[in-house]
Amino acid sequence: MTRDELFDEVILNLDAPIGKVTFTAALEEYYRTFRSEERRRALLVAATIGLVILWLFVLITWATGDDIIVSSDFLPWLAVMASINGLVLGTMVVFILVRSHRVLDATLQITLTIMAAMVCISVWIDRTATGYYGLFAFLLMPLACSTLAPLLFRQALTVTVFADLFFAVLLSVKPGLDGALIGQTALLSLSVSAMALWANWRTDRGERAAFLFLTRERLLSDRSRRRTAELLEMSIVDPLTGIANRRAFEDRFARLATLRRLDGETMAVMMVDIDHFKAFNDHYGHIEGDRCLQRVAQTLAGEMRGPDDFVARLGGEEFVVLAPGIGRAAGESLVERLRRAIERLGIAHEGIAGAGGVVTVSIGCTIATVDGMADPRRVLIDADRALYAAKHGGRNCWRIAEDLGGGPSIGQPPTAAMA
């Protein structure tokens, strides 16, 4: 079930009257899985309470029931009590080890059904003068099914029906019971069962309603977070090329400039411009122009040295690359690698003189020092000045801003050099 499908089902149920709430199979599975861990803890507590009650009952019988202790029925009765104890302990082990809510629910139904039969057997075995008091102890069974455990309503209904059937058989076969006692205990058992089931149904409805409200709020909150993340991504990602946009670059550059100045490290800033891109658009059309921008952007991103390097589209056909912690020699190596990577794409650019009639780029680079990063705006101006020099120096080449005052360091392809 997808989040949207889950949300639609939750809203559909919230719009229905509380008594008409109907979970589909998928929503029921989600609900039971959602509650599984909470129910597991509750059932372990309930089983512990049940064991305490059982052994208090055994101890009280031992301390006060002289007639049953000396009777021949005591050992069989005690064996039944021990069997119930072992059954509960085994069920607790299943609760601890097994994580499937289906196994948990099936185990609980089977355990309670068997316990109902065992309680009836223990009452039938006890033939002492006070044995009829055990009939009233059976009333704990429907209460356990609907409140102490508690089972889901349909499960509680199933176990309670079986328990009442076992009790009816007990009343019909246990000797020494007069008609008034049989009628009173049968009516009391049915009344307790009905009231416990009604309480179980109301509790189940209330828990399902709470689950629906909680799930709706969680899904709405999740949608809000996802929408916020999408808006944030839209604000910092260029939608055409998929790399960072100008806003993201400005934020990243401001942080990096501050950090590098504090650390005393240099940073290379490179302005990259696609050569004769207007002519490319005019010749091939804007669709091919967009594809060209996308391929150039992804190629530049693929040439980054690691997560600290950063590439963004400033607008049009212009990109910027930030390479923190890089010196002069490494900067020249990286800028030449970027130029060659774009040239190797082999994107045809007919009618334009260059490296074999393919799309190329011009790059202006500045190696920002600690002092230079005190004025980030000046760093960008230097890189842009170097780019301007590269474009006027024949394109498909690069310039280093620090050399422009005299004897610039020029990078260009071998073909251009030979020409």
Short mmCIF file of C-alpha atoms in Angstrom, two decimals:
data_model
loop_
_atom_site.label_atom_id
_atom_site.label_comp_id
_atom_site.label_asym_id
_atom_site.label_seq_id
_atom_site.Cartn_x
_atom_site.Cartn_y
_atom_site.Cartn_z
CA MET A 1 0.00 0.00 0.00
CA THR A 2 1.44 3.36 -1.05
CA ARG A 3 1.29 6.41 1.20
CA ASP A 4 -1.33 8.04 -1.02
CA GLU A 5 -3.52 4.91 -0.98
CA LEU A 6 -3.17 4.69 2.79
CA PHE A 7 -4.11 8.35 3.16
CA ASP A 8 -7.21 7.90 0.96
CA GLU A 9 -8.40 4.92 3.02
CA VAL A 10 -7.79 6.75 6.28
CA ILE A 11 -9.80 9.78 5.12
CA LEU A 12 -12.59 7.52 3.84
CA ASN A 13 -12.92 5.88 7.25
CA LEU A 14 -12.71 9.17 9.14
CA ASP A 15 -15.59 10.49 7.07
CA ALA A 16 -17.75 7.48 8.06
CA PRO A 17 -19.71 7.26 11.34
CA ILE A 18 -17.71 5.61 14.13
CA GLY A 19 -19.86 2.48 14.01
CA LYS A 20 -19.42 2.15 10.25
CA VAL A 21 -15.64 2.13 10.15
CA THR A 22 -14.57 -0.68 7.83
CA PHE A 23 -10.93 -1.47 7.25
CA THR A 24 -9.92 -3.02 3.96
CA ALA A 25 -7.57 -6.00 4.08
CA ALA A 26 -4.58 -3.77 3.32
CA LEU A 27 -5.52 -1.19 5.96
CA GLU A 28 -6.20 -3.94 8.51
CA GLU A 29 -2.76 -5.40 7.86
CA TYR A 30 -1.16 -1.98 8.31
CA TYR A 31 -3.15 -1.36 11.50
CA ARG A 32 -2.23 -4.69 13.08
CA THR A 33 1.42 -4.31 12.10
CA PHE A 34 1.40 -0.77 13.49
CA ARG A 35 0.04 -1.98 16.84
CA SER A 36 2.01 -5.21 16.96
CA GLU A 37 4.82 -4.08 19.27
CA GLU A 38 2.48 -2.25 21.64
CA ARG A 39 0.19 -5.31 21.86
CA ARG A 40 3.17 -7.57 22.43
CA ARG A 41 4.18 -5.59 25.52
CA ALA A 42 0.59 -5.44 26.77
CA LEU A 43 0.14 -9.19 26.35
CA LEU A 44 3.34 -9.94 28.25
CA VAL A 45 2.06 -7.82 31.13
CA ALA A 46 -1.35 -9.52 30.92
CA ALA A 47 0.25 -12.98 30.96
CA THR A 48 2.30 -12.03 34.03
CA ILE A 49 -0.85 -10.81 35.82
CA GLY A 50 -2.61 -14.04 34.85
CA LEU A 51 0.20 -16.15 36.31
CA VAL A 52 0.15 -14.18 39.56
CA ILE A 53 -3.62 -14.70 39.86
CA LEU A 54 -3.25 -18.42 39.10
CA TRP A 55 -0.62 -19.04 41.76
CA LEU A 56 -2.42 -16.92 44.34
CA PHE A 57 -5.45 -19.12 43.69
CA VAL A 58 -3.35 -22.28 44.09
CA LEU A 59 -1.72 -21.00 47.31
CA ILE A 60 -5.03 -19.93 48.82
CA THR A 61 -6.52 -23.32 47.98
CA TRP A 62 -3.49 -25.04 49.51
CA ALA A 63 -3.72 -22.94 52.68
CA THR A 64 -7.47 -23.14 53.23
CA GLY A 65 -8.74 -26.16 51.35
CA ASP A 66 -8.03 -29.04 53.74
CA ASP A 67 -10.75 -31.19 52.22
CA ILE A 68 -9.33 -30.96 48.67
CA ILE A 69 -5.73 -31.52 49.81
CA VAL A 70 -6.55 -34.85 51.39
CA SER A 71 -8.81 -35.92 48.54
CA SER A 72 -7.72 -38.15 45.67
CA ASP A 73 -8.60 -35.36 43.22
CA PHE A 74 -5.94 -32.95 44.47
CA LEU A 75 -3.02 -34.22 42.38
CA PRO A 76 -5.03 -34.23 39.08
CA TRP A 77 -6.29 -30.73 39.96
CA LEU A 78 -2.75 -29.56 40.69
CA ALA A 79 -1.58 -31.12 37.40
CA VAL A 80 -4.19 -29.08 35.54
CA MET A 81 -2.98 -25.90 37.30
CA ALA A 82 0.61 -26.75 36.37
CA SER A 83 -0.46 -27.36 32.75
CA ILE A 84 -2.12 -23.95 32.62
CA ASN A 85 1.05 -22.41 34.06
CA GLY A 86 3.20 -24.13 31.41
CA LEU A 87 0.82 -23.06 28.66
CA VAL A 88 1.02 -19.40 29.71
CA LEU A 89 4.81 -19.52 30.02
CA GLY A 90 5.12 -21.09 26.57
CA THR A 91 2.88 -18.40 25.13
CA MET A 92 5.05 -15.70 26.70
CA VAL A 93 8.10 -17.23 25.02
CA VAL A 94 6.30 -17.03 21.67
CA PHE A 95 5.45 -13.37 22.35
CA ILE A 96 9.11 -12.62 23.02
CA LEU A 97 10.66 -14.55 20.12
CA VAL A 98 8.13 -14.21 17.27
CA ARG A 99 7.52 -10.83 15.62
CA SER A 100 4.67 -11.72 13.26
CA HIS A 101 1.38 -10.29 14.51
CA ARG A 102 -0.48 -13.13 12.76
CA VAL A 103 1.43 -15.75 14.77
CA LEU A 104 0.94 -13.71 17.93
CA ASP A 105 -2.84 -13.47 17.48
CA ALA A 106 -3.24 -17.13 16.52
CA THR A 107 -1.15 -18.23 19.52
CA LEU A 108 -3.21 -16.07 21.86
CA GLN A 109 -6.54 -17.43 20.59
CA ILE A 110 -5.37 -21.03 20.88
CA THR A 111 -3.93 -20.44 24.36
CA LEU A 112 -7.09 -18.84 25.74
CA THR A 113 -9.32 -21.49 24.19
CA ILE A 114 -7.25 -24.31 25.72
CA MET A 115 -7.16 -22.47 29.05
CA ALA A 116 -10.96 -22.24 29.06
CA ALA A 117 -11.18 -26.00 28.60
CA MET A 118 -8.56 -26.60 31.32
CA VAL A 119 -10.35 -24.34 33.80
CA CYS A 120 -13.55 -26.30 33.16
CA ILE A 121 -11.65 -29.57 33.74
CA SER A 122 -10.19 -28.25 37.02
CA VAL A 123 -13.66 -27.26 38.24
CA TRP A 124 -15.06 -30.64 37.22
CA ILE A 125 -12.24 -32.46 39.09
CA ASP A 126 -12.87 -30.51 42.30
CA ARG A 127 -15.70 -32.47 43.98
CA THR A 128 -15.29 -31.01 47.45
CA ALA A 129 -18.01 -29.14 49.35
CA THR A 130 -16.57 -25.79 48.29
CA GLY A 131 -15.89 -26.87 44.72
CA TYR A 132 -18.87 -25.00 43.32
CA TYR A 133 -17.05 -21.73 44.05
CA GLY A 134 -14.81 -22.62 41.14
CA LEU A 135 -17.78 -22.02 38.85
CA PHE A 136 -17.54 -18.31 39.57
CA ALA A 137 -13.79 -18.32 38.95
CA PHE A 138 -14.60 -19.22 35.35
CA LEU A 139 -15.98 -15.70 34.89
CA LEU A 140 -12.38 -14.53 34.57
CA MET A 141 -12.16 -16.20 31.14
CA PRO A 142 -14.46 -13.83 29.19
CA LEU A 143 -12.93 -10.90 31.05
CA ALA A 144 -9.44 -12.06 30.11
CA CYS A 145 -10.42 -12.43 26.44
CA SER A 146 -11.90 -8.96 26.12
CA THR A 147 -10.08 -6.78 28.62
CA LEU A 148 -6.93 -8.27 30.12
CA ALA A 149 -5.42 -9.62 26.87
CA PRO A 150 -7.18 -7.93 25.00
CA LEU A 151 -8.01 -9.75 21.80
CA LEU A 152 -9.31 -7.99 18.73
CA PHE A 153 -13.11 -8.04 18.76
CA ARG A 154 -13.62 -10.92 16.33
CA GLN A 155 -10.97 -12.97 18.07
CA ALA A 156 -12.47 -12.22 21.50
CA LEU A 157 -15.92 -13.20 20.20
CA THR A 158 -14.61 -16.53 18.90
CA VAL A 159 -12.78 -17.46 22.10
CA THR A 160 -15.65 -16.32 24.33
CA VAL A 161 -18.18 -18.44 22.41
CA PHE A 162 -15.98 -21.52 22.79
CA ALA A 163 -15.41 -20.75 26.49
CA ASP A 164 -19.14 -20.42 27.13
CA LEU A 165 -19.77 -23.70 25.29
CA PHE A 166 -17.16 -25.46 27.47
CA PHE A 167 -18.81 -23.95 30.54
CA ALA A 168 -22.25 -25.14 29.42
CA VAL A 169 -20.88 -28.67 29.06
CA LEU A 170 -19.33 -28.41 32.54
CA LEU A 171 -22.66 -27.34 34.06
CA SER A 172 -24.42 -30.25 32.41
CA VAL A 173 -21.97 -32.97 33.53
CA LYS A 174 -20.69 -31.82 36.94
CA PRO A 175 -22.54 -33.76 39.64
CA GLY A 176 -24.01 -32.13 42.71
CA LEU A 177 -25.26 -28.92 41.09
CA ASP A 178 -28.88 -27.97 41.61
CA GLY A 179 -30.96 -26.25 38.95
CA ALA A 180 -30.90 -22.84 40.64
CA LEU A 181 -27.10 -22.78 40.81
CA ILE A 182 -26.81 -23.90 37.19
CA GLY A 183 -29.23 -21.20 36.03
CA GLN A 184 -27.59 -18.45 38.06
CA THR A 185 -24.03 -19.27 36.99
CA ALA A 186 -25.04 -19.74 33.35
CA LEU A 187 -26.83 -16.37 33.31
CA LEU A 188 -23.92 -14.71 35.10
CA SER A 189 -21.42 -16.18 32.63
CA LEU A 190 -23.44 -15.04 29.62
CA SER A 191 -23.95 -11.58 31.15
CA VAL A 192 -20.23 -11.12 31.88
CA SER A 193 -19.40 -12.37 28.37
CA ALA A 194 -21.84 -9.94 26.75
CA MET A 195 -20.66 -6.96 28.80
CA ALA A 196 -16.99 -7.80 28.24
CA LEU A 197 -17.53 -8.17 24.50
CA TRP A 198 -19.41 -4.87 24.36
CA ALA A 199 -16.55 -3.15 26.20
CA ASN A 200 -14.08 -4.86 23.85
CA TRP A 201 -16.00 -3.65 20.79
CA ARG A 202 -16.09 -0.06 22.06
CA THR A 203 -12.40 -0.18 22.94
CA ASP A 204 -11.59 -1.62 19.51
CA ARG A 205 -13.59 1.14 17.80
CA GLY A 206 -11.88 3.79 19.89
CA GLU A 207 -8.41 2.42 19.19
CA ARG A 208 -9.12 2.24 15.48
CA ALA A 209 -10.41 5.82 15.46
CA ALA A 210 -7.30 6.98 17.35
CA PHE A 211 -5.15 5.07 14.87
CA LEU A 212 -6.91 6.77 11.95
CA PHE A 213 -6.45 10.25 13.41
CA LEU A 214 -2.82 9.57 14.31
CA THR A 215 -2.07 8.09 10.88
CA ARG A 216 -3.73 11.04 9.14
CA GLU A 217 -1.61 13.51 11.10
CA ARG A 218 1.57 11.51 10.46
CA LEU A 219 0.85 11.33 6.74
CA LEU A 220 0.00 15.04 6.55
CA SER A 221 3.20 15.84 8.43
CA ASP A 222 5.16 13.57 6.10
CA ARG A 223 3.59 15.24 3.06
CA SER A 224 4.48 18.62 4.48
CA ARG A 225 8.10 17.56 5.05
CA ARG A 226 8.35 16.10 1.56
CA ARG A 227 6.83 19.23 0.05
CA THR A 228 9.25 21.40 2.01
CA ALA A 229 12.15 19.24 0.81
CA GLU A 230 10.88 19.51 -2.78
CA LEU A 231 10.57 23.28 -2.52
CA LEU A 232 14.03 23.49 -1.00
CA GLU A 233 15.42 21.35 -3.81
CA MET A 234 13.64 23.50 -6.38
CA SER A 235 15.21 26.58 -4.82
CA ILE A 236 18.79 25.27 -5.01
CA VAL A 237 18.75 22.90 -8.00
CA ASP A 238 18.76 23.99 -11.62
CA PRO A 239 15.70 22.25 -13.13
CA LEU A 240 17.22 21.81 -16.59
CA THR A 241 20.64 20.37 -15.77
CA GLY A 242 20.00 18.87 -12.33
CA ILE A 243 23.07 20.50 -10.78
CA ALA A 244 23.12 23.36 -8.26
CA ASN A 245 21.77 26.76 -9.31
CA ARG A 246 23.05 30.27 -8.71
CA ARG A 247 21.44 30.58 -5.27
CA ALA A 248 23.04 27.34 -4.08
CA PHE A 249 26.39 28.52 -5.45
CA GLU A 250 26.21 31.83 -3.60
CA ASP A 251 25.43 30.09 -0.31
CA ARG A 252 28.15 27.47 -0.81
CA PHE A 253 30.74 30.03 -1.93
CA ALA A 254 30.10 32.30 1.04
CA ARG A 255 30.53 29.40 3.48
CA LEU A 256 33.61 28.02 1.75
CA ALA A 257 35.25 31.43 1.52
CA THR A 258 34.81 31.92 5.26
CA LEU A 259 36.02 28.42 6.14
CA ARG A 260 39.05 28.55 3.85
CA ARG A 261 40.04 31.92 5.22
CA LEU A 262 39.86 30.54 8.77
CA ASP A 263 41.76 27.38 7.79
CA GLY A 264 44.36 29.29 5.79
CA GLU A 265 43.79 27.18 2.66
CA THR A 266 43.48 28.29 -0.94
CA MET A 267 40.52 27.61 -3.22
CA ALA A 268 40.24 27.49 -6.99
CA VAL A 269 37.24 29.27 -8.52
CA MET A 270 36.56 28.55 -12.20
CA MET A 271 34.12 30.23 -14.56
CA VAL A 272 33.15 27.93 -17.44
CA ASP A 273 31.37 29.20 -20.56
CA ILE A 274 30.25 27.16 -23.59
CA ASP A 275 31.83 28.60 -26.72
CA HIS A 276 29.48 30.06 -29.34
CA PHE A 277 26.40 28.66 -27.59
CA LYS A 278 24.05 31.20 -29.21
CA ALA A 279 25.19 30.00 -32.62
CA PHE A 280 24.62 26.39 -31.48
CA ASN A 281 21.05 27.24 -30.42
CA ASP A 282 20.37 29.10 -33.67
CA HIS A 283 21.66 26.20 -35.75
CA TYR A 284 20.27 23.18 -33.87
CA GLY A 285 17.30 24.64 -32.00
CA HIS A 286 16.56 25.08 -28.32
CA ILE A 287 15.79 21.42 -27.62
CA GLU A 288 19.27 20.38 -28.74
CA GLY A 289 20.63 23.41 -26.90
CA ASP A 290 19.04 22.14 -23.67
CA ARG A 291 20.51 18.67 -24.26
CA CYS A 292 23.92 20.24 -24.79
CA LEU A 293 23.63 22.13 -21.50
CA GLN A 294 22.61 18.95 -19.70
CA ARG A 295 25.53 16.93 -21.07
CA VAL A 296 28.06 19.65 -20.30
CA ALA A 297 26.68 20.07 -16.75
CA GLN A 298 26.77 16.34 -16.00
CA THR A 299 30.26 16.02 -17.46
CA LEU A 300 31.56 18.84 -15.27
CA ALA A 301 29.90 17.26 -12.23
CA GLY A 302 31.47 13.91 -13.09
CA GLU A 303 34.96 15.44 -13.11
CA MET A 304 34.75 16.72 -9.54
CA ARG A 305 37.45 15.28 -7.26
CA GLY A 306 35.13 14.52 -4.35
CA PRO A 307 32.21 15.80 -2.25
CA ASP A 308 34.04 19.02 -1.35
CA ASP A 309 34.19 20.16 -5.00
CA PHE A 310 31.14 21.98 -6.25
CA VAL A 311 29.68 22.81 -9.66
CA ALA A 312 26.69 25.04 -10.41
CA ARG A 313 24.95 26.63 -13.34
CA LEU A 314 24.98 30.41 -13.03
CA GLY A 315 22.61 30.94 -15.91
CA GLY A 316 22.47 30.53 -19.67
CA GLU A 317 25.57 28.65 -20.82
CA GLU A 318 27.76 29.73 -17.89
CA PHE A 319 28.87 27.44 -15.06
CA VAL A 320 31.07 27.85 -12.00
CA VAL A 321 33.31 25.32 -10.26
CA LEU A 322 34.64 25.58 -6.71
CA ALA A 323 37.62 23.41 -5.76
CA PRO A 324 38.62 23.93 -2.10
CA GLY A 325 42.11 23.19 -0.85
CA ILE A 326 43.75 23.32 -4.25
CA GLY A 327 46.99 25.04 -5.24
CA ARG A 328 48.32 26.46 -8.50
CA ALA A 329 49.65 23.25 -10.07
CA ALA A 330 46.61 21.17 -9.10
CA GLY A 331 44.33 23.99 -10.26
CA GLU A 332 45.90 24.03 -13.73
CA SER A 333 45.59 20.26 -13.92
CA LEU A 334 41.90 20.32 -12.98
CA VAL A 335 40.97 23.16 -15.33
CA GLU A 336 42.67 21.41 -18.25
CA ARG A 337 40.89 18.17 -17.36
CA LEU A 338 37.54 19.96 -17.47
CA ARG A 339 38.32 21.50 -20.85
CA ARG A 340 39.35 18.16 -22.32
CA ALA A 341 36.33 16.35 -20.86
CA ILE A 342 33.91 18.71 -22.66
CA GLU A 343 35.85 18.49 -25.90
CA ARG A 344 35.82 14.67 -25.73
CA LEU A 345 32.01 14.67 -25.60
CA GLY A 346 32.15 15.27 -29.32
CA ILE A 347 28.91 17.28 -29.49
CA ALA A 348 28.79 18.45 -33.11
CA HIS A 349 28.95 22.21 -33.64
CA GLU A 350 28.96 22.81 -37.39
CA GLY A 351 30.14 26.07 -38.89
CA ILE A 352 32.17 27.14 -35.87
CA ALA A 353 35.95 27.10 -35.94
CA GLY A 354 37.35 25.14 -33.03
CA ALA A 355 38.50 21.72 -31.99
CA GLY A 356 37.23 19.71 -34.91
CA GLY A 357 33.78 21.33 -35.08
CA VAL A 358 32.62 20.17 -31.64
CA VAL A 359 31.27 21.99 -28.59
CA THR A 360 34.07 23.40 -26.42
CA VAL A 361 34.35 25.62 -23.36
CA SER A 362 36.44 28.55 -22.24
CA ILE A 363 37.46 28.65 -18.59
CA GLY A 364 38.68 31.45 -16.36
CA CYS A 365 40.28 30.41 -13.10
CA THR A 366 41.57 32.19 -10.03
CA ILE A 367 43.42 30.63 -7.11
CA ALA A 368 41.97 32.48 -4.15
CA THR A 369 44.38 32.99 -1.28
CA VAL A 370 43.50 33.63 2.35
CA ASP A 371 43.78 37.38 1.84
CA GLY A 372 41.83 37.23 -1.40
CA MET A 373 38.92 35.40 0.22
CA ALA A 374 38.42 38.32 2.57
CA ASP A 375 36.56 39.88 -0.40
CA PRO A 376 34.60 37.05 -2.10
CA ARG A 377 33.18 39.46 -4.67
CA ARG A 378 36.71 40.25 -5.85
CA VAL A 379 37.43 36.54 -6.30
CA LEU A 380 34.48 36.17 -8.68
CA ILE A 381 35.52 39.28 -10.58
CA ASP A 382 39.02 37.83 -11.06
CA ALA A 383 37.64 34.51 -12.31
CA ASP A 384 35.29 36.30 -14.68
CA ARG A 385 38.13 38.49 -15.94
CA ALA A 386 40.17 35.36 -16.66
CA LEU A 387 37.19 33.86 -18.54
CA TYR A 388 36.92 37.02 -20.63
CA ALA A 389 40.60 36.72 -21.47
CA ALA A 390 40.18 33.04 -22.46
CA LYS A 391 37.30 33.84 -24.82
CA HIS A 392 39.28 36.62 -26.46
CA GLY A 393 42.31 34.38 -26.58
CA GLY A 394 40.74 32.01 -29.08
CA ARG A 395 38.27 29.97 -26.96
CA ASN A 396 38.61 26.28 -26.08
CA CYS A 397 41.31 27.34 -23.64
CA TRP A 398 41.72 28.62 -20.12
CA ARG A 399 43.41 31.50 -18.32
CA ILE A 400 44.62 31.96 -14.75
CA ALA A 401 43.63 35.35 -13.35
CA GLU A 402 46.81 35.78 -11.33
CA ASP A 403 48.85 35.75 -14.56
CA LEU A 404 46.86 38.29 -16.51
CA GLY A 405 48.98 41.20 -15.33
CA GLY A 406 51.78 39.93 -17.54
CA GLY A 407 52.65 36.70 -19.27
CA PRO A 408 49.38 34.84 -18.70
CA SER A 409 49.37 31.10 -18.22
CA ILE A 410 47.51 29.83 -21.26
CA GLY A 411 45.87 26.44 -21.64
CA GLN A 412 44.75 25.36 -25.11
CA PRO A 413 44.32 22.14 -27.06
CA PRO A 414 47.25 20.72 -29.05
CA THR A 415 45.35 21.19 -32.32
CA ALA A 416 44.99 24.89 -31.72
CA ALA A 417 48.61 25.17 -30.68
CA MET A 418 49.77 23.45 -33.86
CA ALA A 419 47.48 25.63 -35.97
#
